[in-house]
Coordinates of C-alpha atoms in Angstrom, one line a residue:
Chain H
M332 CA 34.0 15.9 4.2
A333 CA 33.0 14.1 1.0
L334 CA 35.6 11.5 2.0
A335 CA 34.1 10.5 5.3
P336 CA 31.3 8.3 3.9
A337 CA 33.7 6.9 1.3
E338 CA 35.5 4.9 4.0
N339 CA 32.8 2.4 4.3
A340 CA 31.6 2.9 0.7
V341 CA 32.6 -0.6 -0.4
A342 CA 29.8 -2.4 1.3
N343 CA 27.1 0.3 1.7
S344 CA 27.0 2.2 -1.6
I345 CA 27.2 1.7 -5.3
A346 CA 28.4 3.7 -8.2
L347 CA 25.8 4.9 -10.8
D348 CA 26.9 5.5 -14.4
I349 CA 24.5 7.2 -16.8
E350 CA 25.9 6.9 -20.3
G351 CA 24.4 8.9 -23.1
V352 CA 20.8 8.4 -22.0
T353 CA 18.1 9.7 -24.3
H354 CA 14.5 8.8 -23.3
H355 CA 11.1 9.2 -25.0
Y356 CA 7.6 8.7 -23.8
D357 CA 4.7 7.7 -25.9
L358 CA 1.8 9.9 -24.8
D359 CA -1.5 9.1 -26.7
G360 CA 0.5 8.4 -29.8
R361 CA 2.5 11.6 -29.4
N362 CA 6.2 11.2 -29.0
L363 CA 7.6 13.2 -26.1
Q364 CA 11.4 13.4 -25.6
V365 CA 12.3 14.0 -21.9
L366 CA 16.0 13.3 -21.8
D367 CA 18.6 14.3 -24.3
D368 CA 22.0 12.6 -24.2
V369 CA 22.5 12.8 -20.4
S370 CA 25.8 11.4 -19.1
L371 CA 26.7 11.4 -15.5
V372 CA 29.0 9.5 -13.2
I373 CA 28.2 9.2 -9.6
E374 CA 30.8 7.9 -7.1
P375 CA 29.9 5.4 -4.4
G376 CA 28.7 7.3 -1.3
E377 CA 28.4 10.6 -3.1
F378 CA 25.4 12.9 -2.6
V379 CA 24.3 14.4 -5.9
A380 CA 21.5 16.8 -6.5
L381 CA 19.7 17.2 -9.8
L382 CA 18.4 20.7 -10.2
G383 CA 16.1 21.8 -12.9
P384 CA 12.8 23.4 -13.8
S385 CA 9.5 21.5 -13.0
G386 CA 8.6 18.8 -15.5
C387 CA 12.0 18.8 -17.2
G388 CA 12.6 15.0 -16.9
K389 CA 14.5 14.8 -13.6
S390 CA 12.1 12.3 -12.2
T391 CA 12.5 10.2 -15.3
L392 CA 16.2 9.9 -14.6
L393 CA 15.3 8.5 -11.2
R394 CA 12.9 6.1 -12.6
L395 CA 15.6 4.8 -15.0
A396 CA 18.1 4.5 -12.1
A397 CA 15.5 2.6 -10.0
G398 CA 14.9 0.2 -12.9
L399 CA 11.2 1.0 -13.3
E400 CA 11.9 1.9 -16.9
T401 CA 14.7 1.2 -19.4
P402 CA 16.2 4.1 -21.5
T403 CA 15.3 4.4 -25.1
V404 CA 18.9 5.1 -26.0
G405 CA 22.0 4.7 -23.8
N406 CA 22.8 2.8 -20.6
V407 CA 22.2 3.1 -16.9
L408 CA 24.8 1.1 -15.0
E409 CA 25.1 0.0 -11.4
D410 CA 28.7 -0.7 -10.5
G411 CA 29.3 -1.3 -14.2
L412 CA 26.4 -3.6 -14.7
P413 CA 23.2 -2.5 -16.6
I414 CA 20.1 -1.9 -14.6
A415 CA 17.3 -4.0 -16.0
A416 CA 14.7 -4.3 -13.2
P417 CA 13.9 -2.7 -9.8
N418 CA 16.0 -4.0 -7.0
P419 CA 15.7 -3.1 -3.3
D420 CA 19.4 -2.0 -3.4
R421 CA 18.2 1.1 -5.2
I422 CA 15.1 2.6 -3.6
L423 CA 13.0 5.5 -4.8
V424 CA 11.3 7.9 -2.3
F425 CA 8.6 10.0 -3.9
Q426 CA 7.3 13.5 -3.3
D427 CA 4.2 12.0 -1.8
A428 CA 4.9 9.5 0.9
T429 CA 2.7 6.9 -0.9
L430 CA 2.3 4.9 2.2
F431 CA -0.2 2.1 1.9
P432 CA -3.2 3.4 3.7
W433 CA -4.4 -0.1 4.8
R434 CA -1.2 -0.8 6.6
T435 CA 0.1 0.6 9.9
V436 CA 3.4 2.4 9.9
R437 CA 5.2 -0.7 11.0
D438 CA 3.6 -2.8 8.3
N439 CA 4.4 -0.2 5.7
V440 CA 8.0 -0.3 6.8
A441 CA 7.9 -4.1 6.7
I442 CA 6.9 -4.3 3.0
G443 CA 10.3 -4.6 1.5
L444 CA 11.3 -7.3 3.9
E445 CA 8.0 -9.1 3.4
A446 CA 8.3 -8.9 -0.4
R447 CA 11.8 -10.5 -0.3
G448 CA 10.9 -13.1 2.4
L449 CA 13.3 -11.6 4.9
I450 CA 10.8 -10.6 7.5
R451 CA 11.7 -13.3 10.0
E452 CA 15.4 -12.7 10.0
R453 CA 15.3 -8.9 9.9
E454 CA 12.2 -7.9 11.7
Y455 CA 14.4 -6.3 14.4
R456 CA 15.5 -3.8 11.7
I457 CA 12.0 -2.3 11.6
D458 CA 12.2 -1.0 15.2
E459 CA 15.8 0.2 14.5
V460 CA 14.8 2.4 11.5
L461 CA 11.6 3.6 13.1
K462 CA 13.8 4.9 15.9
L463 CA 16.2 6.4 13.4
V464 CA 13.5 8.5 11.8
K465 CA 11.9 9.2 15.3
L466 CA 8.7 7.4 14.7
E467 CA 9.1 4.6 17.3
G468 CA 6.0 5.8 19.1
F469 CA 3.9 5.7 15.9
A470 CA 4.5 2.1 14.8
D471 CA 0.9 1.0 15.1
V472 CA -0.7 4.1 13.6
Y473 CA -2.3 4.3 10.2
P474 CA -0.9 6.7 7.6
H475 CA -3.9 9.0 7.5
Q476 CA -3.2 9.8 11.2
L477 CA 0.3 11.1 10.4
S478 CA 1.3 14.6 9.6
G479 CA 3.0 15.3 6.2
G480 CA 6.5 15.3 7.8
M481 CA 5.9 12.1 9.7
A482 CA 4.5 10.4 6.7
Q483 CA 7.6 11.3 4.7
R484 CA 9.8 10.0 7.6
A485 CA 7.8 6.7 7.5
A486 CA 8.5 6.6 3.7
L487 CA 12.2 7.1 4.4
A488 CA 12.1 4.3 7.1
R489 CA 10.4 2.0 4.6
A490 CA 13.3 2.6 2.2
L491 CA 16.1 2.5 4.8
V492 CA 15.0 -0.8 6.3
N493 CA 16.2 -2.5 3.2
D494 CA 19.7 -1.0 3.6
P495 CA 19.7 0.6 0.1
K496 CA 23.0 1.3 -1.5
L497 CA 21.5 4.0 -3.7
L498 CA 18.7 6.2 -2.4
L499 CA 16.8 8.0 -5.1
L500 CA 14.9 11.0 -3.7
D501 CA 12.3 12.6 -5.9
E502 CA 11.6 16.0 -4.3
P503 CA 11.0 14.2 -1.0
F504 CA 10.4 17.4 0.9
G505 CA 8.5 19.3 -1.8
K506 CA 5.2 19.2 -0.1
L507 CA 6.3 19.9 3.5
D508 CA 6.0 23.2 5.3
S509 CA 9.3 25.1 5.4
L510 CA 10.2 24.4 9.0
T511 CA 9.5 20.7 8.7
R512 CA 11.5 20.8 5.5
L513 CA 14.6 22.2 7.2
R514 CA 14.4 19.6 9.9
M515 CA 14.0 16.8 7.5
Q516 CA 16.9 18.0 5.4
N517 CA 19.2 17.7 8.4
E518 CA 17.8 14.4 9.3
L519 CA 18.4 13.1 5.8
L520 CA 22.0 14.4 6.0
D521 CA 22.6 12.5 9.2
L522 CA 21.1 9.3 7.8
W523 CA 23.3 9.6 4.7
K524 CA 26.4 10.1 6.9
S525 CA 25.7 7.2 9.1
A526 CA 24.4 4.7 6.6
G527 CA 26.8 5.6 3.8
F528 CA 24.5 5.1 0.8
T529 CA 24.9 6.9 -2.5
A530 CA 22.2 9.6 -2.7
L531 CA 20.6 11.1 -5.8
L532 CA 18.2 13.9 -5.0
V533 CA 15.9 15.6 -7.5
T534 CA 14.8 19.1 -6.4
H535 CA 13.9 22.4 -7.8
D536 CA 15.0 24.1 -4.6
V537 CA 18.5 25.7 -5.1
E538 CA 19.1 26.1 -1.4
E539 CA 18.2 22.5 -0.7
A540 CA 20.6 21.3 -3.3
L541 CA 23.4 23.5 -1.9
L542 CA 22.8 22.5 1.7
L543 CA 22.8 18.8 1.1
A544 CA 24.8 17.8 -2.0
D545 CA 28.5 17.2 -2.8
R546 CA 27.7 18.1 -6.4
V547 CA 24.8 19.9 -8.0
I548 CA 23.9 19.0 -11.6
V549 CA 21.8 21.6 -13.4
L550 CA 19.4 20.3 -16.1
S551 CA 17.8 22.3 -18.9
D552 CA 14.2 22.4 -19.8
R553 CA 12.6 19.5 -21.5
P554 CA 14.2 17.5 -23.1
A555 CA 16.6 17.7 -20.3
S556 CA 20.3 17.8 -20.9
I557 CA 23.1 18.7 -18.4
V558 CA 23.7 22.5 -18.5
A559 CA 26.2 22.8 -15.6
E560 CA 27.9 20.9 -12.8
V561 CA 28.8 22.6 -9.6
R562 CA 30.9 21.0 -6.8
V563 CA 30.0 22.1 -3.3
D564 CA 33.2 21.7 -1.2
R565 CA 31.8 23.0 2.1
P566 CA 31.7 20.9 5.2
H567 CA 28.5 19.9 6.9
P568 CA 26.6 21.4 8.7
R569 CA 26.3 24.1 6.2
R570 CA 24.8 27.5 6.9
R571 CA 22.6 29.0 4.2
D572 CA 24.2 32.4 4.7
D573 CA 27.7 31.1 4.1
A574 CA 29.4 33.5 1.6
G575 CA 30.6 30.6 -0.6
L576 CA 27.1 29.1 -0.8
V577 CA 25.5 32.5 -1.5
A578 CA 27.9 32.9 -4.5
L579 CA 27.1 29.4 -5.7
R580 CA 23.4 30.1 -5.3
R581 CA 23.7 33.1 -7.6
E582 CA 25.7 31.1 -10.1
L583 CA 23.1 28.3 -10.1
L584 CA 20.2 30.6 -10.5
E585 CA 21.9 32.2 -13.5
K586 CA 22.4 28.8 -15.0
L587 CA 18.7 28.2 -14.5
G588 CA 18.0 31.4 -16.4
I589 CA 17.0 33.6 -13.5
S590 CA 18.5 37.0 -13.1
H591 CA 20.7 38.3 -10.3
D592 CA 18.1 40.3 -8.5
V593 CA 16.2 37.2 -7.1
Chain I
M333 CA -61.2 3.4 22.1
S334 CA -61.6 5.4 25.4
A335 CA -59.2 3.0 27.1
A336 CA -56.7 3.7 24.4
I337 CA -57.1 7.5 24.7
E338 CA -56.7 7.1 28.4
G339 CA -53.7 5.0 27.8
T340 CA -52.0 7.6 25.7
F341 CA -53.0 10.5 27.8
G342 CA -52.2 8.7 30.9
G343 CA -48.7 8.1 29.4
A344 CA -48.3 11.7 28.6
G345 CA -49.5 12.8 32.0
R346 CA -47.2 10.5 33.8
R347 CA -44.4 11.7 31.6
S348 CA -44.9 15.4 32.4
L349 CA -45.2 14.5 36.1
A350 CA -42.2 12.3 36.1
L351 CA -40.0 14.4 33.9
P352 CA -37.8 15.9 36.7
V353 CA -37.0 12.3 37.8
T354 CA -33.6 11.5 36.3
G355 CA -33.2 8.5 33.9
L356 CA -36.8 8.4 32.6
W357 CA -36.9 7.5 28.9
R358 CA -39.6 9.8 27.4
N359 CA -39.8 8.1 24.0
G360 CA -40.1 4.7 25.8
L361 CA -43.2 6.0 27.6
L362 CA -44.6 7.3 24.3
A363 CA -43.9 4.0 22.6
A364 CA -45.7 2.2 25.4
G365 CA -48.6 4.5 24.8
T366 CA -48.8 3.9 21.1
W367 CA -48.5 0.1 21.6
L368 CA -51.2 0.2 24.2
L369 CA -53.3 2.1 21.7
A370 CA -52.7 -0.6 19.1
S371 CA -53.7 -3.3 21.7
A372 CA -56.8 -1.4 22.8
V373 CA -58.0 -0.8 19.2
T374 CA -57.5 -4.5 18.4
Y375 CA -59.3 -5.8 21.5
G376 CA -61.9 -3.1 21.9
L377 CA -63.3 -2.7 18.4
P378 CA -65.3 -5.4 16.6
D379 CA -63.7 -7.0 13.5
V380 CA -65.5 -6.6 10.1
I381 CA -64.5 -10.1 9.2
T382 CA -63.2 -12.7 11.7
W383 CA -59.5 -13.2 11.8
G384 CA -57.8 -16.0 13.6
A385 CA -55.4 -14.4 16.0
T386 CA -57.1 -11.1 17.0
E387 CA -56.9 -11.7 20.8
L388 CA -53.3 -13.0 20.5
F389 CA -52.3 -9.9 18.6
A390 CA -53.9 -7.7 21.3
I391 CA -51.9 -9.6 23.9
V392 CA -48.7 -9.3 21.9
T393 CA -49.1 -5.5 21.6
L394 CA -50.0 -5.3 25.2
L395 CA -46.9 -7.1 26.1
G396 CA -45.0 -4.7 23.8
A397 CA -46.5 -1.8 25.7
A398 CA -45.5 -3.3 29.1
F399 CA -42.0 -4.0 27.8
F400 CA -41.6 -0.3 26.8
L401 CA -43.1 0.8 30.0
V402 CA -40.5 -1.2 32.0
L403 CA -37.7 0.0 29.6
S404 CA -38.7 3.6 30.1
V405 CA -37.4 3.3 33.6
T406 CA -34.6 0.8 33.3
V407 CA -33.2 1.6 29.9
H408 CA -30.3 3.7 31.2
R409 CA -29.0 0.8 33.2
L410 CA -28.6 -1.4 30.1
G411 CA -25.4 0.2 28.8
G412 CA -24.7 -0.2 25.1
L413 CA -27.9 -2.1 24.4
G414 CA -29.8 0.7 26.2
R415 CA -28.2 3.4 24.0
T416 CA -29.2 1.5 20.9
L417 CA -32.8 1.2 22.2
V418 CA -32.9 4.9 23.0
H419 CA -31.6 5.7 19.5
Y420 CA -34.5 3.8 17.9
G421 CA -37.1 5.2 20.3
P422 CA -38.9 7.3 17.7
W423 CA -39.1 4.2 15.5
F424 CA -40.8 2.2 18.3
I425 CA -43.4 5.0 18.8
V426 CA -44.2 5.1 15.1
L427 CA -44.3 1.3 14.9
G428 CA -47.0 1.3 17.5
L429 CA -49.0 3.9 15.7
W430 CA -48.5 2.1 12.4
L431 CA -49.8 -1.1 14.0
A432 CA -52.9 0.7 15.3
I433 CA -53.6 2.4 11.9
W434 CA -53.1 -0.8 10.0
E435 CA -55.4 -2.6 12.4
V436 CA -58.2 0.0 12.0
L437 CA -57.9 0.2 8.2
T438 CA -58.0 -3.5 7.6
A439 CA -59.8 -5.5 10.4
K440 CA -61.9 -2.8 11.9
L441 CA -63.1 -0.7 9.0
G442 CA -62.4 -3.0 6.1
W443 CA -61.3 -0.2 3.9
L444 CA -58.3 -2.4 2.8
P445 CA -60.3 -5.5 2.0
K446 CA -59.6 -9.2 2.1
P447 CA -57.9 -11.0 0.4
F448 CA -55.6 -8.3 -0.9
F449 CA -54.8 -7.0 2.5
S450 CA -54.4 -8.6 5.8
P451 CA -54.5 -7.1 9.3
P452 CA -51.5 -7.7 11.6
Q453 CA -53.4 -10.5 13.3
G454 CA -53.7 -12.2 9.9
L455 CA -50.0 -12.4 9.6
L456 CA -49.7 -13.4 13.2
H457 CA -52.1 -16.2 12.5
V458 CA -49.9 -17.4 9.6
Y459 CA -46.8 -17.5 11.9
V460 CA -48.7 -19.4 14.6
T461 CA -50.3 -22.0 12.3
D462 CA -47.7 -22.4 9.6
W463 CA -44.5 -21.9 11.4
E464 CA -43.2 -25.4 10.8
R465 CA -43.5 -25.0 7.0
L466 CA -42.0 -21.5 7.2
L467 CA -39.0 -22.8 9.2
I468 CA -38.4 -25.5 6.6
C469 CA -38.7 -22.9 3.9
V470 CA -36.2 -20.7 5.6
A471 CA -33.8 -23.6 5.9
Y472 CA -34.1 -24.5 2.2
T473 CA -33.7 -21.0 1.1
G474 CA -30.7 -20.6 3.4
R475 CA -29.0 -23.5 1.8
L476 CA -29.7 -22.3 -1.7
W477 CA -28.8 -18.7 -0.9
G478 CA -25.6 -19.7 1.0
L479 CA -24.3 -21.9 -1.8
G480 CA -25.2 -19.5 -4.5
F481 CA -24.1 -16.3 -2.9
F482 CA -20.8 -17.5 -1.6
S483 CA -19.8 -19.3 -4.8
G484 CA -21.0 -16.3 -6.7
I485 CA -19.0 -13.7 -4.8
L486 CA -15.9 -15.9 -4.8
V487 CA -15.9 -16.5 -8.5
G488 CA -16.9 -12.8 -9.1
F489 CA -14.1 -11.6 -6.9
A490 CA -11.5 -13.8 -8.6
G491 CA -12.8 -12.9 -12.0
G492 CA -12.8 -9.2 -11.1
V493 CA -9.2 -9.3 -10.0
A494 CA -8.2 -11.0 -13.2
L495 CA -10.2 -8.5 -15.3
G496 CA -8.7 -5.5 -13.4
W497 CA -5.2 -6.8 -13.5
S498 CA -4.7 -8.4 -16.9
K499 CA -5.2 -6.4 -20.1
R500 CA -5.8 -9.5 -22.1
F501 CA -8.3 -10.8 -19.7
A502 CA -10.1 -7.5 -19.7
Y503 CA -10.1 -7.3 -23.5
W504 CA -12.2 -10.5 -23.8
G505 CA -13.9 -10.5 -20.4
M506 CA -15.2 -7.0 -20.0
P507 CA -17.5 -6.9 -23.1
L508 CA -18.9 -10.3 -22.1
L509 CA -19.5 -9.1 -18.6
K510 CA -21.3 -6.0 -19.9
L511 CA -23.5 -8.1 -22.1
I512 CA -24.3 -10.7 -19.5
G513 CA -24.8 -8.2 -16.7
P514 CA -28.2 -6.7 -17.6
V515 CA -29.8 -10.1 -18.7
P516 CA -32.7 -10.8 -16.2
A517 CA -32.3 -14.0 -14.3
S518 CA -35.4 -15.6 -15.7
A519 CA -34.0 -15.4 -19.2
W520 CA -31.3 -17.9 -18.1
I521 CA -33.8 -20.6 -17.2
P522 CA -34.0 -22.4 -20.5
C523 CA -30.2 -22.6 -20.7
T524 CA -29.7 -23.7 -17.1
F525 CA -32.2 -26.5 -17.5
F526 CA -30.1 -27.9 -20.2
L527 CA -26.7 -27.2 -18.7
F528 CA -27.2 -28.4 -15.1
P529 CA -27.9 -31.9 -13.9
T530 CA -30.6 -30.9 -11.4
T531 CA -32.9 -27.9 -11.0
F532 CA -31.2 -27.3 -7.6
H533 CA -27.9 -26.7 -9.4
A534 CA -29.6 -24.5 -11.9
S535 CA -31.1 -22.4 -9.0
I536 CA -27.7 -22.1 -7.3
F537 CA -26.3 -20.9 -10.6
L538 CA -28.9 -18.2 -10.9
V539 CA -28.3 -16.9 -7.4
A540 CA -24.5 -17.1 -7.9
L541 CA -24.8 -15.2 -11.2
A542 CA -26.9 -12.4 -9.6
S543 CA -24.5 -11.9 -6.7
G544 CA -21.3 -12.5 -8.7
I545 CA -21.7 -10.0 -11.5
P546 CA -21.7 -6.8 -9.4
V547 CA -18.8 -8.1 -7.4
A548 CA -16.8 -8.8 -10.6
I549 CA -17.6 -5.4 -12.1
L550 CA -16.7 -3.5 -9.0
T551 CA -13.6 -5.5 -8.2
A552 CA -12.3 -5.0 -11.7
A553 CA -13.0 -1.3 -11.4
G554 CA -11.3 -1.2 -8.0
V555 CA -8.2 -3.0 -9.2
G556 CA -8.0 -0.8 -12.2
Q557 CA -8.2 2.4 -10.1
V558 CA -5.3 1.5 -7.8
N559 CA -2.8 4.4 -7.6
R560 CA 0.1 3.5 -10.0
S561 CA 2.7 4.8 -7.6
F562 CA 1.7 2.1 -5.1
Y563 CA 2.9 -0.5 -7.7
D564 CA 6.1 1.5 -8.3
V565 CA 6.8 1.7 -4.6
A566 CA 6.2 -2.0 -4.1
R567 CA 8.3 -2.9 -7.2
T568 CA 11.3 -0.8 -6.0
L569 CA 11.0 -2.6 -2.7
G570 CA 11.4 -5.9 -4.4
A571 CA 7.8 -7.0 -4.8
S572 CA 7.0 -9.8 -7.3
N573 CA 3.9 -9.8 -9.4
R574 CA 2.2 -12.1 -6.9
F575 CA 3.0 -9.7 -4.1
L576 CA 1.6 -6.8 -6.2
I577 CA -1.7 -8.6 -6.7
F578 CA -2.2 -10.0 -3.3
K579 CA -0.6 -7.3 -1.1
V580 CA -1.2 -4.2 -3.1
A581 CA -4.0 -4.5 -5.7
I582 CA -6.5 -6.6 -3.6
P583 CA -6.2 -4.6 -0.3
A584 CA -6.4 -1.3 -2.2
S585 CA -9.5 -2.4 -4.1
L586 CA -11.3 -4.0 -1.1
P587 CA -13.5 -0.9 -0.4
N588 CA -14.9 -1.3 -3.9
V589 CA -15.2 -5.1 -3.5
F590 CA -17.5 -4.5 -0.5
V591 CA -19.7 -2.2 -2.5
G592 CA -20.1 -5.0 -5.0
V593 CA -20.8 -7.6 -2.3
F594 CA -23.6 -5.3 -0.8
M595 CA -25.1 -5.0 -4.3
G596 CA -24.8 -8.8 -4.8
L597 CA -26.5 -9.4 -1.5
Y598 CA -29.6 -7.4 -2.6
Y599 CA -29.7 -8.9 -6.1
S600 CA -29.3 -12.4 -4.7
F601 CA -32.4 -11.9 -2.6
A602 CA -34.3 -10.5 -5.5
V603 CA -33.5 -13.5 -7.7
L604 CA -34.4 -16.1 -5.0
V605 CA -38.1 -16.1 -6.1
V606 CA -37.1 -16.8 -9.7
A607 CA -34.5 -19.4 -8.7
E608 CA -37.1 -21.3 -6.6
M609 CA -39.5 -21.4 -9.6
L610 CA -37.3 -24.2 -10.9
G611 CA -39.0 -27.2 -9.4
A612 CA -38.3 -26.4 -5.8
K613 CA -40.5 -28.1 -3.2
F614 CA -39.7 -25.7 -0.3
G615 CA -38.1 -22.3 0.1
L616 CA -39.4 -18.8 0.8
G617 CA -39.5 -18.0 -2.9
W618 CA -41.5 -21.1 -3.5
Y619 CA -43.7 -20.2 -0.6
L620 CA -44.4 -16.8 -2.0
Q621 CA -45.4 -18.2 -5.4
F622 CA -47.5 -21.0 -4.0
N623 CA -49.5 -18.7 -1.8
T624 CA -49.8 -16.1 -4.5
A625 CA -51.4 -18.7 -6.7
Y626 CA -53.9 -19.5 -4.0
S627 CA -54.5 -15.8 -3.2
A628 CA -53.3 -16.4 0.4
Y629 CA -51.8 -13.0 0.6
A630 CA -51.5 -13.0 4.3
N631 CA -49.0 -15.9 3.9
V632 CA -47.2 -13.9 1.2
Y633 CA -46.8 -10.9 3.4
A634 CA -45.7 -13.1 6.3
A635 CA -43.0 -14.7 4.2
L636 CA -42.0 -11.3 2.7
I637 CA -41.4 -9.9 6.2
I638 CA -39.3 -12.9 7.1
M639 CA -37.2 -12.4 3.9
A640 CA -36.8 -8.7 4.5
L641 CA -35.7 -9.3 8.1
I642 CA -33.2 -12.0 7.0
C643 CA -31.8 -9.7 4.3
A644 CA -31.5 -6.8 6.7
G645 CA -29.7 -9.1 9.2
L646 CA -27.3 -10.2 6.6
V647 CA -26.6 -6.6 5.5
R648 CA -25.9 -5.8 9.2
L649 CA -23.5 -8.8 9.4
L650 CA -21.8 -7.7 6.3
F651 CA -21.2 -4.2 7.7
V652 CA -19.6 -5.8 10.7
V653 CA -17.2 -7.8 8.5
R654 CA -16.5 -4.8 6.4
D655 CA -15.7 -2.6 9.5
R656 CA -13.4 -5.4 10.7
L657 CA -11.5 -5.6 7.4
L658 CA -11.5 -2.0 6.5
G659 CA -10.8 -0.5 9.9
W660 CA -8.0 1.5 8.4
Q661 CA -10.5 3.7 6.6
K662 CA -11.8 5.1 9.9
G663 CA -11.0 8.8 9.8
I664 CA -10.5 8.9 6.0
L665 CA -14.2 8.6 5.1

């Protein structure tokens, strides 16, 4: 199944190489190390989940991949070239939808095209992606009129309209209710299959990681380093009561330092 | 007085009789009553001192009473305007009472004496006899205010965005702004005399300063408070610095900017009097000073009312502009 998106991987996705990355933050003069020698190779079109305790530095890894920051030590490479600045090829979707409240859904989705001066040529894409995330009826609505799930869909549409080759997802469903979350997980999976981008998902939800990803990377507490790597060779759609997944879940929870009884 | 009492009681009586009839505006009838009272008091009682326009004022209030009487029947057919009138009904009632009391305390009993106080017909007299000069003053003040206010908020807005956006700009600019901010306008007069070619330019500068400083401070604060993740989102979507300023920072801080503009509007009116001290030949501020010097307080009150009405009108207008630009806030606030 992991091969299916790889067919059109050449144009739609990129490889991400994280080479020996260590990262520090300077907080009020106090040095805070968040990443410790993290190395990771992500194939084009692959769906990788980063699993770890809250505040361990997973989000920092995404910010580095997005180009919002550069690592203190080490390299982050996109198809072999160092990432120096943000680029709409690699788009970050946050836990909060962070839609611009003064813009309608349509105008929020249009931001990427506007910012790059492509709005004239590709305006038709806006309606396409709105349809893709099932928001075609809400194009002219302001963000505060949307529910949490709809807002997060709009944020996804805002990313997808730029045809990203790497989608960086920072706990995108973390604040949604459990039913909406299940629905959104399936929708994300469909989008990933049809669009063929590389996906890097940060989550602290073991089931979410197992349901979606080809590979789950377990990170330690801060400063984060890679503790384990688990390949999930199950076809989609996956069932959460699949015996293989249940076994993997137990394994992952153990790696995260949580006992068998959970 | 008896006519007035009859008037109010008559109004009340008719109201209770007519209450079952649909579409009768009760507050309109009461307003007609109080205005009739004001008219009757003005006309029926002798003045302590003679004032120019006593009869005219009685007629005006009588017309007001008739107006409300007609409205009390027809107001429900006027749609939106009618609803606004109904909303302000209690105000119209109190306004009539206020006019009657004012009339009694000044012209009829003389408890509030000349020249410090003036009955309503005193003000009416000023409007009737001095309207030409007042109109010219309004025009002059309008020119000064318009030039000063708009240049002030424009510069204040641009400066505020720069202060909020650039750390270096804020490092030098913020302390200066905080020092300049509280200095009263009149303290600038010596400098402005030297710095500007004409007193008119100096006056514009004073108005601009008064309106620009709150706009600058609030814009800077607004730009500084913009949610950082908005910038992150825009940057990952390919936004340049220019885009971040004009499409993220400015729209996000616009609610703050409007607070600054409202404050600037009030300050600019407060400073008009000072600004028109500088060798102005016309203008409402000048009119106020000129007539204060001659103890013509009726003229002062008359001009003050005009200023207050213009200021209130502009505030209203600004609200309309704000609601147009910040329509997206509906439902958030």
